[in-house]
């Protein structure tokens, strides 16, 4: 079993599974994003999913209107960071199904998160430039990035370690 910054492949898979679960809490019908921030001791510091801020009406009609939705939605990574009540220095962020945008990436870097694990299930062409900017920021800031292009297929009772790529200096592109 290989180690990734002190975290085994098995733990990476577990936290990505949790991020997938959290993503399902989003009411956005087109893209459900989940984020989990994990301390170096493998305990959860915070979780977040994409959605409107607390107290803002989240009617389906608003989610259907992209021009109205996008300026109102708080991204999963930002929600997780805002929900944290402690220093995030040295933590790992797990996110699915898309990489973070440049705005969220700035917050990730500023809070001291040192590793980002992305389970990339979608590759939206319309956000390609945004993801390239975020990738450049992560590289320049020295944040380790692990990208998994497709979800791991596992049997329900399979307790073996899932193969996860080693952190890449190539980032999310």
XYZ file of C-alpha atoms in Angstrom:
173
model
C 0.000 0.000 0.000
C 1.499 3.314 -1.003
C 1.357 6.347 1.208
C 0.220 9.765 0.030
C 1.459 12.404 2.430
C 0.738 10.075 5.360
C -2.687 9.061 4.057
C -3.209 5.626 2.553
C -5.052 4.960 -0.682
C -7.743 3.259 1.376
C -8.344 6.429 3.417
C -8.365 8.597 0.291
C -11.107 6.374 -1.121
C -13.108 6.539 2.112
C -13.026 10.338 2.198
C -13.942 10.565 -1.498
C -16.882 8.261 -0.768
C -17.912 10.664 2.014
C -17.593 13.628 -0.375
C -19.862 11.770 -2.820
C -22.403 11.238 -0.050
C -22.294 14.901 0.989
C -22.667 15.998 -2.658
C -26.087 14.354 -2.711
C -27.310 16.886 -0.140
C -27.112 19.635 -2.785
C -30.412 20.704 -4.316
C -28.743 21.723 -7.595
C -30.248 19.407 -10.224
C -27.374 19.789 -12.707
C -24.223 19.451 -10.596
C -23.986 18.137 -7.057
C -20.589 18.887 -5.541
C -19.295 17.608 -2.209
C -16.205 18.589 -0.238
C -14.619 17.097 2.878
C -11.692 18.648 4.740
C -9.624 16.135 6.688
C -7.039 16.785 9.387
C -3.617 15.080 9.211
C -4.827 12.583 11.854
C -7.585 11.418 9.435
C -10.482 13.031 11.275
C -13.027 15.217 9.525
C -12.616 18.956 10.107
C -15.531 20.125 7.925
C -17.867 19.228 5.083
C -19.677 21.251 2.471
C -21.860 20.988 -0.600
C -22.927 23.497 -3.244
C -26.087 25.475 -2.632
C -27.584 28.822 -1.798
C -26.567 30.577 1.442
C -28.554 29.905 4.597
C -31.859 31.746 4.602
C -31.908 32.314 0.836
C -34.881 30.665 -0.824
C -33.766 27.645 -2.787
C -36.701 27.025 -5.065
C -36.210 24.679 -8.039
C -36.975 27.567 -10.417
C -33.888 29.404 -9.189
C -31.673 26.386 -9.795
C -33.158 26.038 -13.284
C -32.230 29.621 -14.180
C -28.428 29.517 -14.594
C -28.136 33.313 -14.833
C -29.736 33.561 -11.403
C -28.220 30.398 -9.898
C -24.511 30.928 -10.534
C -24.137 34.265 -8.737
C -26.083 32.927 -5.736
C -24.536 29.489 -5.208
C -21.860 28.974 -2.572
C -19.457 26.289 -3.786
C -18.876 23.106 -1.791
C -15.217 23.916 -1.072
C -16.115 27.389 0.201
C -18.911 25.974 2.364
C -16.520 23.440 3.895
C -13.921 26.147 4.594
C -16.551 28.478 6.081
C -17.947 25.619 8.192
C -14.537 24.855 9.680
C -13.943 26.193 13.154
C -10.172 25.745 13.309
C -6.922 26.160 11.461
C -6.798 24.087 8.286
C -2.991 24.137 8.047
C -1.788 20.797 6.699
C -5.284 19.453 5.969
C -6.433 17.605 2.850
C -9.493 18.631 0.830
C -11.471 15.896 -0.941
C -13.810 17.077 -3.691
C -16.089 15.493 -6.251
C -17.160 15.561 -9.145
C -15.201 18.555 -10.525
C -12.007 20.450 -9.644
C -12.212 23.681 -7.663
C -12.633 27.033 -9.413
C -9.989 29.733 -9.054
C -11.932 31.580 -6.330
C -12.245 28.440 -4.192
C -8.613 27.616 -4.952
C -7.574 30.975 -3.500
C -9.431 30.133 -0.300
C -7.900 26.637 -0.211
C -4.400 28.096 -0.474
C -5.032 30.936 1.998
C -6.350 28.537 4.672
C -3.208 26.391 4.453
C -4.706 23.243 2.933
C -1.695 21.375 1.574
C -3.280 18.547 -0.412
C -6.314 18.321 -2.705
C -7.779 15.011 -3.872
C -10.237 15.367 -6.749
C -12.515 12.655 -8.045
C -13.221 14.109 -11.464
C -16.364 12.563 -12.899
C -17.255 15.490 -15.138
C -15.019 17.427 -17.492
C -17.134 20.438 -18.426
C -15.561 22.155 -21.425
C -17.171 25.470 -20.453
C -15.072 25.596 -17.259
C -11.807 24.377 -18.782
C -10.086 27.785 -18.615
C -11.220 28.249 -15.000
C -9.780 24.852 -14.014
C -6.492 25.667 -15.784
C -6.173 28.866 -13.739
C -6.927 26.968 -10.523
C -4.375 24.290 -11.440
C -1.695 26.926 -11.999
C -2.473 28.475 -8.614
C -2.251 25.105 -6.836
C 1.058 24.288 -8.512
C 2.600 27.659 -7.730
C 1.474 27.458 -4.092
C 2.946 23.971 -3.690
C -0.358 22.274 -2.960
C -0.165 18.551 -3.747
C -2.924 17.411 -6.095
C -4.250 13.919 -6.758
C -6.731 13.560 -9.610
C -8.871 10.478 -10.082
C -10.600 10.622 -13.458
C -13.283 7.999 -12.815
C -14.853 6.584 -9.686
C -13.342 3.373 -8.433
C -15.528 0.355 -9.061
C -15.650 -1.819 -5.971
C -17.742 -4.702 -4.787
C -20.003 -3.973 -1.829
C -17.950 -6.215 0.500
C -14.535 -5.371 -0.924
C -12.278 -4.062 1.854
C -9.095 -3.970 -0.203
C -7.214 -0.779 -0.803
C -8.313 1.079 -3.921
C -5.596 2.274 -6.260
C -5.245 6.037 -6.142
C -2.581 7.867 -8.118
C 0.318 9.406 -6.205
C 0.210 13.193 -5.831
C 1.094 14.756 -9.134
C 2.993 17.924 -9.772
C 0.992 18.125 -12.994
C -2.147 19.094 -11.064
C -5.700 18.877 -12.337
C -5.278 19.605 -16.039
